[in-house]
PDB file of C-alpha atoms in Angstrom:
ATOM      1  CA  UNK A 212     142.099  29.473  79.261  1.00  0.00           C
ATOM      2  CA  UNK A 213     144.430  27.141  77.618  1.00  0.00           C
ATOM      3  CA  UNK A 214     147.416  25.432  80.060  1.00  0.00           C
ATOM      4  CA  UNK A 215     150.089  27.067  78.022  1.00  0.00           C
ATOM      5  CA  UNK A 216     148.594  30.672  78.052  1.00  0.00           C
ATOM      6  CA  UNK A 217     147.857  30.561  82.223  1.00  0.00           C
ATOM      7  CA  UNK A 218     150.114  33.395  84.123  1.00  0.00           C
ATOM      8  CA  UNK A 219     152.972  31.916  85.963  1.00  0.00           C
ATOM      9  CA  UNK A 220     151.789  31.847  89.415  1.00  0.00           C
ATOM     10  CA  UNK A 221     153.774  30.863  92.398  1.00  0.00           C
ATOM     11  CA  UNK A 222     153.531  30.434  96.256  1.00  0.00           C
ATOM     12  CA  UNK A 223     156.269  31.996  98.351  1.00  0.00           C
ATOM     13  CA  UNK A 224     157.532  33.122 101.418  1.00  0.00           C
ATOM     14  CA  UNK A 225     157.168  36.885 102.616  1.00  0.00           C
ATOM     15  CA  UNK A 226     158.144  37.964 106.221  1.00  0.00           C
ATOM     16  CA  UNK A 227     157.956  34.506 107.077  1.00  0.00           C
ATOM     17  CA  UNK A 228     154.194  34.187 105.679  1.00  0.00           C
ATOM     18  CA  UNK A 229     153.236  32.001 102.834  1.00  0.00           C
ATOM     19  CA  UNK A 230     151.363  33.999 100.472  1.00  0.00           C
ATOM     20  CA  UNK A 231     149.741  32.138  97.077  1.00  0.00           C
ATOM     21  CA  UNK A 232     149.073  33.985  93.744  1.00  0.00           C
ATOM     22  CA  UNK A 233     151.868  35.671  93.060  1.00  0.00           C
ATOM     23  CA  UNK A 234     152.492  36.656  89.338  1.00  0.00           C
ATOM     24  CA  UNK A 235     155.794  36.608  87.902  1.00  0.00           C
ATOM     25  CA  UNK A 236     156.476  38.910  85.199  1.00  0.00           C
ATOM     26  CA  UNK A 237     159.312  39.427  83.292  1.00  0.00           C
ATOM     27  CA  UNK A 238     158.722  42.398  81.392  1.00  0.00           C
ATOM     28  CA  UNK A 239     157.646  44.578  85.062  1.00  0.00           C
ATOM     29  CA  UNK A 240     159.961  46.924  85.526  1.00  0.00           C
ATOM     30  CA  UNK A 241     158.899  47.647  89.267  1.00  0.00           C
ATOM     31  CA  UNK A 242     157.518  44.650  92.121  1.00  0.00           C
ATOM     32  CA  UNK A 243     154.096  45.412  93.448  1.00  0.00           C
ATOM     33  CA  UNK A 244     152.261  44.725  96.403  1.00  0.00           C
ATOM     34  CA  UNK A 245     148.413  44.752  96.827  1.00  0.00           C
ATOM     35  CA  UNK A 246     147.515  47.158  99.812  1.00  0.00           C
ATOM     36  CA  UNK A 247     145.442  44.673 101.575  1.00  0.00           C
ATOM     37  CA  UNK A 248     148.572  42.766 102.102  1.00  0.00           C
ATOM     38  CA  UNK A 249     150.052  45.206 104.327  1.00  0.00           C
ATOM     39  CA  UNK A 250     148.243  43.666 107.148  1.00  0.00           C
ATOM     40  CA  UNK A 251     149.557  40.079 106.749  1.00  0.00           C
ATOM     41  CA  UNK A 252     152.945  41.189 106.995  1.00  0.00           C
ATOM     42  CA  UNK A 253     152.301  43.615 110.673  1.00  0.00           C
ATOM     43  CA  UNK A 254     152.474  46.317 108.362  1.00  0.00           C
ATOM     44  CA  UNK A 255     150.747  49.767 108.332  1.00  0.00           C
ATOM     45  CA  UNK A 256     150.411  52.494 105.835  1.00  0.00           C
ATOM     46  CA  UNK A 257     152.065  54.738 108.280  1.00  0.00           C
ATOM     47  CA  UNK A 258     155.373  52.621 107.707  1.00  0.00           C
ATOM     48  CA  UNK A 259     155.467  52.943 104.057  1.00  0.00           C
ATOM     49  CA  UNK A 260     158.375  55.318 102.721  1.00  0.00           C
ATOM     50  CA  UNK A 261     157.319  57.887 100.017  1.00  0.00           C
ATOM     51  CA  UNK A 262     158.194  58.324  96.336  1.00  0.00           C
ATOM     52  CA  UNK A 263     157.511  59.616  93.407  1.00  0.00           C
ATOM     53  CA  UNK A 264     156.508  56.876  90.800  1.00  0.00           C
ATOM     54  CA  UNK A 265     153.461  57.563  88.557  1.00  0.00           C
ATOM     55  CA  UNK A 266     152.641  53.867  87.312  1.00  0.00           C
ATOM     56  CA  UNK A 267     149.737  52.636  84.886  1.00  0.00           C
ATOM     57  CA  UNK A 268     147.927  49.780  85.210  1.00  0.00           C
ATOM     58  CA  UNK A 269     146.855  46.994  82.578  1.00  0.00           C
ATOM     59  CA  UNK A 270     143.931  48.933  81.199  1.00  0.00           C
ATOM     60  CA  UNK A 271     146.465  52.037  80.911  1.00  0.00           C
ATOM     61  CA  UNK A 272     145.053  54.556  83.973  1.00  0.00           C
ATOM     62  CA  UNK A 273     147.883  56.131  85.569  1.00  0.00           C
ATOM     63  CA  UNK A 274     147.920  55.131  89.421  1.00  0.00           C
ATOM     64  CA  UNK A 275     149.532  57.055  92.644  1.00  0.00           C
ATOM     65  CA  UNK A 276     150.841  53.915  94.645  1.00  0.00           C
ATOM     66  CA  UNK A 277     150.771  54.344  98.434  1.00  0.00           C
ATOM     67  CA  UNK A 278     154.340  54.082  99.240  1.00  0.00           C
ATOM     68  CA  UNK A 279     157.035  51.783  99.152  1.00  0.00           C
ATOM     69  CA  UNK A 280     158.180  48.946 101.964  1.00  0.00           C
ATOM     70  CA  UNK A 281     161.092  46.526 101.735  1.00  0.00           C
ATOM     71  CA  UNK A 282     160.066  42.721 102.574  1.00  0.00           C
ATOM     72  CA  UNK A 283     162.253  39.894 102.927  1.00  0.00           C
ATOM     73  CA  UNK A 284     161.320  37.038 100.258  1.00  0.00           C
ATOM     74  CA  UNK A 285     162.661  33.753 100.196  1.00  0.00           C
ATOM     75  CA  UNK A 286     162.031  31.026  97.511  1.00  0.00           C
ATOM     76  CA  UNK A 287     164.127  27.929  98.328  1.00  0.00           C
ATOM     77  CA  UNK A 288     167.163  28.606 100.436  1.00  0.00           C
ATOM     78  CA  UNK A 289     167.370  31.836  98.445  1.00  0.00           C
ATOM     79  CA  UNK A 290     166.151  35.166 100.747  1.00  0.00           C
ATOM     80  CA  UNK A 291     166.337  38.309  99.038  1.00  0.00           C
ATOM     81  CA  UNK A 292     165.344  41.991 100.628  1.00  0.00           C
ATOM     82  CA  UNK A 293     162.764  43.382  98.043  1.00  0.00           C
ATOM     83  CA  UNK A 294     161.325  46.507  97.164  1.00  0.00           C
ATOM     84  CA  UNK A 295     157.824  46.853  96.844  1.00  0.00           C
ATOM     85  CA  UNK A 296     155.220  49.360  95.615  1.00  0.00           C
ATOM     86  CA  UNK A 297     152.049  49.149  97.452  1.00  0.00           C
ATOM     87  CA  UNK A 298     149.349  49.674  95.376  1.00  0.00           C
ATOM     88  CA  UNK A 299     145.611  49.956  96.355  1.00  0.00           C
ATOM     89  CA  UNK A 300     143.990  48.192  92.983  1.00  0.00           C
ATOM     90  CA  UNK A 301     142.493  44.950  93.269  1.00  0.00           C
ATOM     91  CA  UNK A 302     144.253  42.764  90.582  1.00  0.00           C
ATOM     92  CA  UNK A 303     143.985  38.547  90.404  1.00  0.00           C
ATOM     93  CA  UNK A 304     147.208  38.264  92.412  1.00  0.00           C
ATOM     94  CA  UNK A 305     148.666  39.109  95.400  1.00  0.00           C
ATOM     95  CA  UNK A 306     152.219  40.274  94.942  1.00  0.00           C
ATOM     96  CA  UNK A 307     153.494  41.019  91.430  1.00  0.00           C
ATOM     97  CA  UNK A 308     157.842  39.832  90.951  1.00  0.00           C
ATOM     98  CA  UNK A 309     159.205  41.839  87.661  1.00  0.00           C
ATOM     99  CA  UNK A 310     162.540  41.267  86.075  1.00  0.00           C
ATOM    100  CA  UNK A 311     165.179  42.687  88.569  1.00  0.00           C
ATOM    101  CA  UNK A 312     164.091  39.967  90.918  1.00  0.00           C
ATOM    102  CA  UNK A 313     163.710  37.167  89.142  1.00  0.00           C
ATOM    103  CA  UNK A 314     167.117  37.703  87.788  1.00  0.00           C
ATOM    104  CA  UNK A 315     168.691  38.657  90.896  1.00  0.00           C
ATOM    105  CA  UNK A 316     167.538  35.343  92.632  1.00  0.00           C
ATOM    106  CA  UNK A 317     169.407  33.651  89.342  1.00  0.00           C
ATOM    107  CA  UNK A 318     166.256  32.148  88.029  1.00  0.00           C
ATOM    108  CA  UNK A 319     165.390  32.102  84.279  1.00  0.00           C
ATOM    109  CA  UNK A 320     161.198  32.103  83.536  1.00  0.00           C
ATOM    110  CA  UNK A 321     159.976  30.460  80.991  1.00  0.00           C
ATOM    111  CA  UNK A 322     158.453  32.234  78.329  1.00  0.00           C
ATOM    112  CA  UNK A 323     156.827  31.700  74.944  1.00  0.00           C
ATOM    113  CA  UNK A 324     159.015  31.859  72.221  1.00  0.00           C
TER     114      UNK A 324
END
């Protein structure tokens, strides 16, 4: 894949746990979290708060998340509380960060233009 048509990926900070491949996307309503996550954090399924959000993946097949959790995330000095949806798919990254937190954390992604 050509360098300017990658995925921003980043390594941050969850809980207090350096976790790799996390996809920023500006255009994701919603943050998600991979289910097999849950366990790096002390987490359990048990713990997760329910809800009612239908989402669809990439290919477009609605999906019935597992629940909700908030996590603390911290890039920098910055450490924000975050929602999550906990998803079970297996996807190429870890976490996903949509708009509401990439704003709220007063960053500005770069994207093609």
């Amino acid at each position: 894949m050509k360098g300017h048509l990658k995925p921003l990926l980043l390594t941050l900070e969850i809980e207090r746990h350096k976790v790799n491949k996390i996809l920023v996307d500006g255009g994701a309503p919603i943050h998600i979290l991979q289910k097999n996550m849950l366990k790096r954090f002390g987490k359990t399924l048990d713990e997760l708060k329910p809800h009612n959000i239908l989402i669809s993946d990439y290919a477009g097949k609605s999906l019935q998340p597992e629940g909700m959790n908030l996590l603390d995330v911290q890039i920098g000095s910055v450490k924000r509380t975050t929602m999550f949806i906990v998803t079970p798919s297996k996807a190429n990254f870890n976490v996903l960060l949509g708009r509401e937190w990439i704003h709220g954390v007063g960053e500005v992604p770069s994207t093609v233009h």
